[in-house]
XYZ file of C-alpha atoms in Angstrom:
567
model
C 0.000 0.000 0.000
C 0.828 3.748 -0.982
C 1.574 6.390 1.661
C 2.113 4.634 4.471
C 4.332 7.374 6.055
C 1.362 9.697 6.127
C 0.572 7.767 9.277
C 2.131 7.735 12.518
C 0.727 6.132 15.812
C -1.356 8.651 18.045
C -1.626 7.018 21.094
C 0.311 7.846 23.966
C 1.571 5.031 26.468
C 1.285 5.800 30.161
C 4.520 7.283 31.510
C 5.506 4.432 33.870
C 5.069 1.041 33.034
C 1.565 -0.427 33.783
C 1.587 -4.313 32.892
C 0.193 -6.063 36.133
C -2.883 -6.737 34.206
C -0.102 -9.214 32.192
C -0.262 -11.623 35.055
C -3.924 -12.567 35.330
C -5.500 -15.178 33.394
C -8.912 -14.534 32.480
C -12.111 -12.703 33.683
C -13.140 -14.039 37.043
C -16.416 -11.968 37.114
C -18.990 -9.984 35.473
C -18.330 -6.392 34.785
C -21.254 -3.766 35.529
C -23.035 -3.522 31.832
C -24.562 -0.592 30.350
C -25.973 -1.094 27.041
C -25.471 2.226 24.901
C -27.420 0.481 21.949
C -30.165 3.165 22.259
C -27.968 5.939 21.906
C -24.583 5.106 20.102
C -26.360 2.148 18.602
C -29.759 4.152 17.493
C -27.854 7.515 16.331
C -25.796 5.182 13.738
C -28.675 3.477 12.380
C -29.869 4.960 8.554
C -33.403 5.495 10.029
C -33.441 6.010 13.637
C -35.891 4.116 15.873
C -39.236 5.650 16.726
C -40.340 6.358 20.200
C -42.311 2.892 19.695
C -39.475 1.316 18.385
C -37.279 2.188 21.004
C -39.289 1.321 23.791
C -40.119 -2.292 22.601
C -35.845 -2.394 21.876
C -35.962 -1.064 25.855
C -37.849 -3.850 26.895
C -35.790 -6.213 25.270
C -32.844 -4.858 27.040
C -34.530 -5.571 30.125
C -35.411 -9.631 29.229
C -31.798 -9.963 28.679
C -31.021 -8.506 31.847
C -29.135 -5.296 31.459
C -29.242 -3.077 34.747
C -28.191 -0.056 33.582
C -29.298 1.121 30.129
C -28.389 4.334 28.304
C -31.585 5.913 26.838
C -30.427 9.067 25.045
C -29.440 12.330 24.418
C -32.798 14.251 25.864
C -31.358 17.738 25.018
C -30.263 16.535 20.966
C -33.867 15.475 19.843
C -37.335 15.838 20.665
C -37.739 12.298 20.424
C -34.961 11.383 22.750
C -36.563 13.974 25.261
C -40.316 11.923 24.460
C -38.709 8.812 25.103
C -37.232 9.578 28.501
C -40.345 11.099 29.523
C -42.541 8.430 28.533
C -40.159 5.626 30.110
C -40.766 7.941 33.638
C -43.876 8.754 33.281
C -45.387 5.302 31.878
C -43.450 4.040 34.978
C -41.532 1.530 32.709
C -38.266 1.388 34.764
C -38.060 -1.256 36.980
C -37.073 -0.500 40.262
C -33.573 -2.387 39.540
C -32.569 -0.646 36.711
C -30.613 2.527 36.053
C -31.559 4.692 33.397
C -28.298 6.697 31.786
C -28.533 9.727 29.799
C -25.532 11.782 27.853
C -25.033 15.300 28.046
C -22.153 17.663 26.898
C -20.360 19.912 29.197
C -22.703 22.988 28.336
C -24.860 24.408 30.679
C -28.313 24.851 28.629
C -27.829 20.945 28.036
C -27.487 20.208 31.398
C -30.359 21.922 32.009
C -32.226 20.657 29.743
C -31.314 17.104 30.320
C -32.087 17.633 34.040
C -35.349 18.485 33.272
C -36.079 15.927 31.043
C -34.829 13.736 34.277
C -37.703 15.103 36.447
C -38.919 12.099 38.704
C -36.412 9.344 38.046
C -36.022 6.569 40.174
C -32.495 6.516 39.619
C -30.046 7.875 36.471
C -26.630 8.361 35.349
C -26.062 11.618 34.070
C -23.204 11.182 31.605
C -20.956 14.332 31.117
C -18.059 14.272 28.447
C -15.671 16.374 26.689
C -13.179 16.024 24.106
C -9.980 16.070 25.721
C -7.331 14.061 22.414
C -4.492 16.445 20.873
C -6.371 16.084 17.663
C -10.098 17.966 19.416
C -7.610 19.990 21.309
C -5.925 21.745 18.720
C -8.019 20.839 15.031
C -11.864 21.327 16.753
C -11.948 23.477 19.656
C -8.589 25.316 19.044
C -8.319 25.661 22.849
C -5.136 25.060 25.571
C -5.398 22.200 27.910
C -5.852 24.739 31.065
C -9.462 25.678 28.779
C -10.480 22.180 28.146
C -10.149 21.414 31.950
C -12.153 24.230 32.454
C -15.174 22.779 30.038
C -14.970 19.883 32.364
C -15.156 21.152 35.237
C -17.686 24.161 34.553
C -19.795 21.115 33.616
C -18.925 18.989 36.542
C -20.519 22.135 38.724
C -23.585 22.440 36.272
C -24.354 18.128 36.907
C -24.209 19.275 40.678
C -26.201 22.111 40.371
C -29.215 20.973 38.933
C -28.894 17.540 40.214
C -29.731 19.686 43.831
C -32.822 21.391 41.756
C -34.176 18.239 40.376
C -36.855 15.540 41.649
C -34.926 12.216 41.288
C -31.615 10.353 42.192
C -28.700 10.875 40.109
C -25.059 9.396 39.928
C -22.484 11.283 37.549
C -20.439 9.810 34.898
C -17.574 11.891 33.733
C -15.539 10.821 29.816
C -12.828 12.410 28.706
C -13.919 11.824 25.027
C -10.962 10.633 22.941
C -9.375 9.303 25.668
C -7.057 7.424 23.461
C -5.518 10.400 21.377
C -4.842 12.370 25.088
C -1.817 11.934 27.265
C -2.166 9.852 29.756
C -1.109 12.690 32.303
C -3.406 14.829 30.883
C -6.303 12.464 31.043
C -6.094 11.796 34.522
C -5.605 15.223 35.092
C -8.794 16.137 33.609
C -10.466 13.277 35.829
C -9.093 14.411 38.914
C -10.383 17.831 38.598
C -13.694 16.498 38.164
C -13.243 14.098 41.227
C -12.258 16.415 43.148
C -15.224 18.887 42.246
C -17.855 15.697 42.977
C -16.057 13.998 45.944
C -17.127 10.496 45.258
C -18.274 8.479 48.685
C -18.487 4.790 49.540
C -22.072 5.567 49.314
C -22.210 7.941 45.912
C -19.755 6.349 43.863
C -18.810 8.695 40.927
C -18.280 6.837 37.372
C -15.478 7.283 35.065
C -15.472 5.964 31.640
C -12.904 5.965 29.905
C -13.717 5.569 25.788
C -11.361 4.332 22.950
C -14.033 6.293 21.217
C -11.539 5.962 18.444
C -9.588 2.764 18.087
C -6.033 3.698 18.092
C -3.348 1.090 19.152
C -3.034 -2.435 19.807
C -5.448 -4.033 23.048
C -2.560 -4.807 25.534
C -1.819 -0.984 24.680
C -5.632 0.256 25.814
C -5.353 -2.274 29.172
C -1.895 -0.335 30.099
C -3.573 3.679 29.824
C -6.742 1.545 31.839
C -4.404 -0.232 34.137
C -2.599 3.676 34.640
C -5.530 5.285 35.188
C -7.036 3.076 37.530
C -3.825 3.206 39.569
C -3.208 7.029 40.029
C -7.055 8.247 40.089
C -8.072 10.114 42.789
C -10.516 8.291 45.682
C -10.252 5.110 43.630
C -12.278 2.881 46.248
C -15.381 5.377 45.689
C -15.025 5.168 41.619
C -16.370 3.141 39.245
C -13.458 2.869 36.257
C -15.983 1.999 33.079
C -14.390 1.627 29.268
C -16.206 2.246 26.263
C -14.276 0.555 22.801
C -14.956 1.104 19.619
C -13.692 -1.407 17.112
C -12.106 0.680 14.279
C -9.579 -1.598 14.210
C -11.628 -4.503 14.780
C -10.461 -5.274 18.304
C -13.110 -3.905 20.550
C -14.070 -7.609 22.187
C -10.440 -7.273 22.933
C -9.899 -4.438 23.957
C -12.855 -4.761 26.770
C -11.285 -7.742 28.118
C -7.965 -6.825 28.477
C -9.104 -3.219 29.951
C -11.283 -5.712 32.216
C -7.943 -7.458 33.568
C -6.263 -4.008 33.988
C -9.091 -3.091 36.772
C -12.129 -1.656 34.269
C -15.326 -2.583 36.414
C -17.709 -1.665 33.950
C -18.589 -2.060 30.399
C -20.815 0.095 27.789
C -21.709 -1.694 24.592
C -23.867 -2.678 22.081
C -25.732 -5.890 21.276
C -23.788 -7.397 17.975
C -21.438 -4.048 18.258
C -23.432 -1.850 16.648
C -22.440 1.647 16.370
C -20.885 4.376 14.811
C -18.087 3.637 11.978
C -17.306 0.005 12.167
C -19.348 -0.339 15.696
C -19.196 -0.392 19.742
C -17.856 -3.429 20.716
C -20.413 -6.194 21.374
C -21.732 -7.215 24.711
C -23.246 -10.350 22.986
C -19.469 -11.735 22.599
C -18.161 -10.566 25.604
C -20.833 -11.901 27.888
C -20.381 -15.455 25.654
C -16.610 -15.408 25.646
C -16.686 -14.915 29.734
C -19.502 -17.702 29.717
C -17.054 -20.420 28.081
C -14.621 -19.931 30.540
C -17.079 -20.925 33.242
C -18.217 -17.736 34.118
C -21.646 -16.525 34.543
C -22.331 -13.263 32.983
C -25.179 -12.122 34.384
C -27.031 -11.800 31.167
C -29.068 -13.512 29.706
C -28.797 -15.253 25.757
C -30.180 -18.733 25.950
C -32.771 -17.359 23.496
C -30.627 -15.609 20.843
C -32.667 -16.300 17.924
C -35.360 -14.685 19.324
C -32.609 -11.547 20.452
C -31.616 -11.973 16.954
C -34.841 -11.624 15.464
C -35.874 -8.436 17.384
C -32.580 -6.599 16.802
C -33.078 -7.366 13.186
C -36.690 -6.190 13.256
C -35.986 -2.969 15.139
C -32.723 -1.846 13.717
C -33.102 -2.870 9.955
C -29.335 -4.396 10.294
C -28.700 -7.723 9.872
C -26.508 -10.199 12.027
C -23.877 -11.435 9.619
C -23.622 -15.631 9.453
C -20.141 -15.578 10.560
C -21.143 -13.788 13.919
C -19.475 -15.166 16.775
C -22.103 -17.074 18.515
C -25.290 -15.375 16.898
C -24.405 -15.941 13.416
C -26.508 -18.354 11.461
C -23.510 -20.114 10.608
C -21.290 -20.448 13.212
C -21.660 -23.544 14.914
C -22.026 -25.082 11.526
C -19.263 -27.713 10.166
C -19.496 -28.319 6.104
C -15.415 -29.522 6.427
C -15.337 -33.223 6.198
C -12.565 -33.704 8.860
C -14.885 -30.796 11.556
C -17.720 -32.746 11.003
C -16.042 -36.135 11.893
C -14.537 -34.665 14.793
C -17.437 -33.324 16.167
C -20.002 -36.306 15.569
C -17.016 -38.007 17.245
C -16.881 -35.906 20.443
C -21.159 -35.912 20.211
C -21.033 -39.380 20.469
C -17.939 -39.812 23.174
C -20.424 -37.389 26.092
C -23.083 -39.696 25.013
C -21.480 -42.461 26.385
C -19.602 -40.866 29.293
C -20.267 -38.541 31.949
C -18.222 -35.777 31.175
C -18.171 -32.811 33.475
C -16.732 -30.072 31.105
C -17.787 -29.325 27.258
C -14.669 -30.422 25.139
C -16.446 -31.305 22.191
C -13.683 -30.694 19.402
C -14.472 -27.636 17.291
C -17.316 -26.350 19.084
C -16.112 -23.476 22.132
C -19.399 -23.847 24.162
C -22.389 -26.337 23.994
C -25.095 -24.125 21.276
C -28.014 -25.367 23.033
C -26.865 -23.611 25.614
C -27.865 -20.497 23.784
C -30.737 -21.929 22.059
C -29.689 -23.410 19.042
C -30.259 -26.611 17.621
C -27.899 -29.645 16.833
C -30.184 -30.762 13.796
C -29.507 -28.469 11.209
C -26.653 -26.421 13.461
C -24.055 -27.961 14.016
C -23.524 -30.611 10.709
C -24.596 -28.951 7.263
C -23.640 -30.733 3.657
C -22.705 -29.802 0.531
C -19.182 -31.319 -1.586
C -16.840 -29.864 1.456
C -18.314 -32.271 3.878
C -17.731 -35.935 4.639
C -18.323 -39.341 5.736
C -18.651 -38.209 9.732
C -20.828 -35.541 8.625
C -24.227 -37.613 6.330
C -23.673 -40.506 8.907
C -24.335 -38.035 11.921
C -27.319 -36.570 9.899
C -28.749 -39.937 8.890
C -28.358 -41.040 12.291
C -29.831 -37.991 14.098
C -32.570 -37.177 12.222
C -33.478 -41.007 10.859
C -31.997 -43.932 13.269
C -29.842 -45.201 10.334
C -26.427 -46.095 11.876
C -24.127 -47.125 8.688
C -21.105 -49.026 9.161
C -18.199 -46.801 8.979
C -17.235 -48.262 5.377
C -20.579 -47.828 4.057
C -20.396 -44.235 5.503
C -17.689 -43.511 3.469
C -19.243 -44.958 0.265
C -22.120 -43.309 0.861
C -20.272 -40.129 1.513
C -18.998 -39.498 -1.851
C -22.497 -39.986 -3.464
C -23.301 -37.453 -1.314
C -20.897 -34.686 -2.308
C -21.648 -35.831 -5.577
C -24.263 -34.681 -5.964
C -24.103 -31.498 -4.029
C -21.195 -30.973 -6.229
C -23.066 -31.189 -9.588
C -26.487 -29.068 -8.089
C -23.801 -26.375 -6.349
C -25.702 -26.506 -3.285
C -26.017 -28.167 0.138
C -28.201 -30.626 0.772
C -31.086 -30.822 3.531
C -31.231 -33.884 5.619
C -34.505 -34.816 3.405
C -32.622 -34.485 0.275
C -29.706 -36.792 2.178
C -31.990 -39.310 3.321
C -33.715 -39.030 -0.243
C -30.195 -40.396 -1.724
C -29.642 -43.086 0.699
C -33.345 -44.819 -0.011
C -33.117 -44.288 -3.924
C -29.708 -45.979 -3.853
C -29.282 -47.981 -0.979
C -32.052 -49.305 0.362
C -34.377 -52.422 -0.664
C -33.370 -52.503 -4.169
C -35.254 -54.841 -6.088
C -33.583 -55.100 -9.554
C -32.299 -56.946 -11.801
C -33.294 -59.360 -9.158
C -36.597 -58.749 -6.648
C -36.835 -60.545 -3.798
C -39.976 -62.298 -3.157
C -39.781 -64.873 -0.270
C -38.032 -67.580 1.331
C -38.463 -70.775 3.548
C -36.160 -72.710 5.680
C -35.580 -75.984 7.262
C -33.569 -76.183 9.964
C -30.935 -79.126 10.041
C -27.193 -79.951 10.229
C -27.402 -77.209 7.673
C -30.060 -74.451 7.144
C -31.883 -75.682 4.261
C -33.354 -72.565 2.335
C -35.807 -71.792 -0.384
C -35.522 -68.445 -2.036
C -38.545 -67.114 -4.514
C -37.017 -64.233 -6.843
C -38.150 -62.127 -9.839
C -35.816 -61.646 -12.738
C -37.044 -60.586 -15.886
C -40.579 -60.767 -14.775
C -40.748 -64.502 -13.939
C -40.734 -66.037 -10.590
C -37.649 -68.736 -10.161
C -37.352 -70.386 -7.084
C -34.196 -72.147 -5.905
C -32.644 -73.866 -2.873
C -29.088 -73.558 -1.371
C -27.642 -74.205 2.378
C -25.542 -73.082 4.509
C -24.655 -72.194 8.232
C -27.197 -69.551 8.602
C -30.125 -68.825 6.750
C -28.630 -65.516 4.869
C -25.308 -67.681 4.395
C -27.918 -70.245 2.581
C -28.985 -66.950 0.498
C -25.886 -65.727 -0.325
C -24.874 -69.295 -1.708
C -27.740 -69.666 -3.549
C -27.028 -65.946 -5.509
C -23.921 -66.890 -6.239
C -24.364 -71.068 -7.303
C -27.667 -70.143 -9.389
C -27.276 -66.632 -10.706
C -23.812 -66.983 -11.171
C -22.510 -63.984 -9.309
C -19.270 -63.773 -7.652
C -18.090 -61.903 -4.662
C -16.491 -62.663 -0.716
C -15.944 -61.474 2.410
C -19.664 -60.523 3.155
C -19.828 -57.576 6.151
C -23.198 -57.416 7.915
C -25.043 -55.202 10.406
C -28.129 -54.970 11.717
C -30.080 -52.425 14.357
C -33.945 -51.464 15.407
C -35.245 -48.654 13.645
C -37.905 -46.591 14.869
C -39.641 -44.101 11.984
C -42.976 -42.545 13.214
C -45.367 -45.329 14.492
C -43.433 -48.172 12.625
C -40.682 -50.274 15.088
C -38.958 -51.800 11.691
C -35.465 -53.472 11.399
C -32.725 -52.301 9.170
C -29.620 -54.251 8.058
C -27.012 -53.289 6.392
C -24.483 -55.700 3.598
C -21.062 -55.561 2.012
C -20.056 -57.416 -0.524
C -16.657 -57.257 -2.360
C -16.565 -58.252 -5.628
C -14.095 -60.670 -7.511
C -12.460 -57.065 -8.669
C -11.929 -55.536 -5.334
C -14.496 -52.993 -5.216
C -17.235 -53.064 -2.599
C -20.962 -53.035 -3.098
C -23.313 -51.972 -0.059
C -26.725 -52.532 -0.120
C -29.744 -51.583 2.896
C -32.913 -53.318 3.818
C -35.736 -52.281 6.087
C -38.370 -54.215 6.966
C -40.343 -55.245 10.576
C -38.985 -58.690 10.296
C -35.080 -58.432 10.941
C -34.562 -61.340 9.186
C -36.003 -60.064 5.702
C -34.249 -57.032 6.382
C -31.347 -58.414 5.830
C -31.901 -60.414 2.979
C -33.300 -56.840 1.257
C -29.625 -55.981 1.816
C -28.470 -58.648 0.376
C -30.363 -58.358 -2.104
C -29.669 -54.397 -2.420
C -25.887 -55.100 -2.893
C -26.065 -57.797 -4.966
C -28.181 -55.658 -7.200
C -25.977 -52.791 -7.129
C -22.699 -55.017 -7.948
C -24.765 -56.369 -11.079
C -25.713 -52.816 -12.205
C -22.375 -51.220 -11.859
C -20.890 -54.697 -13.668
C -23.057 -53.856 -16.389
C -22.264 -50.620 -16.681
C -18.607 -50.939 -16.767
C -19.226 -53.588 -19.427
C -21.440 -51.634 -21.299
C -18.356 -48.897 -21.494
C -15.875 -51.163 -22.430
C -18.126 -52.401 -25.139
C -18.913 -48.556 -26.432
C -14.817 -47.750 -26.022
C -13.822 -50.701 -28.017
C -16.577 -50.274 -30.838
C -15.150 -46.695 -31.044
């Protein structure tokens, strides 16, 4: 790429070093949330929310279990204002749950966001300023004494008319840009404030420190955190809260290693929307913490449903490759995935295992309400034999023997190679009957009859060419008598005979299914499938099935030598 020196990296490391936050492992608890998705989220969306819009998105905030919810900007739009009022007024707050509003550091916003307050249970009140070299010196052309000053003529204002208001209110102070200031200066800026609010063990002061841009690399962000949280002022009475953006697509982690440098609190967005390329997403953090065995005090076991009301009420669209609530992500089309995780299925089945391990898959997706069937194991040519055996044996009892799995497999991608599309378990199970199972040509099947004795004495009835033939043959079991007569009377050659057999159940019907191999005198192996309530038949209908599928494809590969040669 051109012009690379144009660039130049403008964060600012803290002044001493600040890695403590290196020697933890992962999140041990929950972080305070705040979900900014009505006002970072909502002000980035092509068309807004209405007031209706946003108070159903409100109430779906609540069923997931957020606690403290920002609602707006009160003083930036008369529907922001509406909504706040209605949310008081309607008396839709639970008594739990702490509404947070934003303001800037200008008085006739602070008023007006006050008043707009009037009768809260409880709120945040949210002050910022722009406090980066960049605001400093391209926006507000002011000196770092001035942009103190902003803060801290605010700072009075949020205790001013916190005094003249009806309600209870905790402040929030940002120094916006955080990222783009110098660390001394940042924590100079939230000092003053501090000082002017005098956080208590019982009014605990917030300060939220954005990476409202994206700047520098995580373990940069959880250093300034780490700094900050170390050298604020009353630190026991302060809540240290980040805010990440994910310009350059680290948000998730950013949060968490800002969490391991002492942030308490996190404001984000479900699915990271946002401005630019979004806030970072509380949906993944909360999941992330939840696979390491921690509970996150939210709640997705429904995320479809989350899924479908975000899409509903935002107009944006989850993408499929969405960690956890993409359509797509628990789903394995590789061959060697799918194996692995029919495998690991199968080994909890039969074990009691205390921890999810299951290869490929980080937590368990019914966990969040998602499905196995038609989750996890999806086909098209990519997949293999692990994968259509774990279909046709979740969906439709049929447990192939690992060969025939593999035979069956590359019919399979076959055919979703020639369509160019995947196949549904119907379409899969579709296959398996049309070419596997009780296939009654050139040679049908009719009936048999035994007599037991030093050998079993059979009779087998069968249809070729529309006439009914009936021969005898023995042997030491009655589909051993079978087999001999196929190959005495019909003249068909083939050993080392592989057989299987299981219950089926398909809606009312308890039927048997059995399952042949049969190599032929060339080395390649036929399988055949029968299914019938008699267990017995069943197998001979496999028999029968591969016997009639080694005939076919004989003919066949006669039928091009014959067209080859004549050429």
């Amino acid at each position: 790429m051109k012009n690379v020196e144009k660039y130049s990296r403008g964060y600012y490391m803290p002044p001493v070093q600040s890695l403590k936050w290196t020697e933890k492992e992962y999140i041990t608890e929950a972080p305070t949330w705040c979900s900014v998705d009505l006002r970072d989220g909502n002000q980035a969306l092509v068309v807004p929310m209405s007031l209706e819009e946003k108070l159903d998105y409100f109430q779906m905030l609540l069923e997931v279990g957020f606690k403290e919810i920002e609602v707006g900007f009160p003083a930036a739009s008369e529907t922001e204002y509406a909504f706040l009022r209605a949310l008081i007024e309607q008396d839709l707050i639970p008594e739990d749950v702490t509404v947070q509003v934003l303001t800037q550091s200008r008085e006739h916003i602070i008023e007006k966001t006050f008043e707009a307050l009037r009768g809260v249970n409880k709120a945040v009140v949210h002050l910022y300023n722009s406090t980066s070299v960049a605001q400093r010196e391209q926006v507000f052309k002011k000196s770092e004494e001035e942009i103190i000053e902003i803060a801290v003529k605010g700072a009075k204002s949020l205790k001013k008319y916190a005094a003249e208001t009806e309600g209870n209110f905790q402040f929030q102070y940002s120094p916006e840009s955080f990222t783009g200031t110098e660390m001394e200066f940042a924590l100079e800026v939230c000092n003053r404030v501090l000082d002017i609010w005098q956080p208590a063990a019982d009014n605990k002061v917030i300060i939220n420190l954005p990476a409202t841009v994206s700047m520098s690399m995580p373990h940069v962000y959880a250093s300034q955190i780490e700094f900050m949280s170390d050298h604020l002022n009353y630190r026991d009475n302060v809540i240290l809260s980040v805010h990440p953006h994910n310009d350059r697509g680290t948000g998730v982690a950013d949060a968490e290693l800002a969490m391991l440098a002492g942030a308490q609190r996190v404001e984000g967005t479900l699915f990271g929307n946002g401005e630019r390329t979004g806030n970072v997403d509380i949906v993944t953090l909360a999941i992330n913490m939840y696979s390491h065995g921690v509970d996150p005090q939210l709640h997705f076991e429904n995320i479809r449903e989350i899924i479908s009301k975000y899409e509903e009420l935002t107009r944006m669209r989850v993408h499929e490759r969405h960690p956890y609530g993409g359509e797509l992500v628990f789903t394995a089309f590789s061959g060697s995935h799918q194996d692995a995780i029919a495998k690991g299925m199968k080994w909890r089945e039969d074990g009691e295992c205390q921890y999810w391990t299951v290869p490929y898959l980080l937590i368990d997706p019914k966990d969040i309400g998602r499905e196995y069937e038609g989750d996890i194991i999806r086909i098209n040519s990519q997949s293999g034999k692990g994968g259509i055996g774990y279909i046709l044996e979740q969906h439709y009892g049929l447990d192939l023997p690992a060969k025939m799995r593999e035979n069956f497999g590359y019919q399979v991608k076959n055919v979703s190679d020639r369509l160019h599309k995947e196949l549904m378990p119907t379409e899969i199970y579709d296959i398996f009957m049309r070419e596997y199972v009780n296939i009654h040509t050139p040679a049908e099947f009719i009936q048999y009859r035994y007599m037991q004795n030093d050998q079993y004495e059979t009779v087998v009835a069968i249809r070729m060419d529309g006439e009914i033939h009936e021969f005898t043959g023995t042997g030491n079991g009655r589909l051993d008598a079978i087999s001999n007569v196929l190959q005495t009377e019909l003249a068909i050659q083939y050993k080392d005979l592989v057989y299987k057999e299981h219950a089926l159940e398909i809606g009312s019907r308890s039927n048997a299914v059995s399952y042949v191999g049969i190599t032929a005198m060339d080395g390649t192996v036929h399988w055949g499938c029968g299914i019938d309530a008699d267990i017995m038949t069943s197998s001979v209908k496999a028999l029968f099935s591969a016997v009639n599928k080694m005939i076919t494809s004989t003919q066949r590969a006669f039928d091009k030598e014959a067209h080859l040669t004549k050429k």
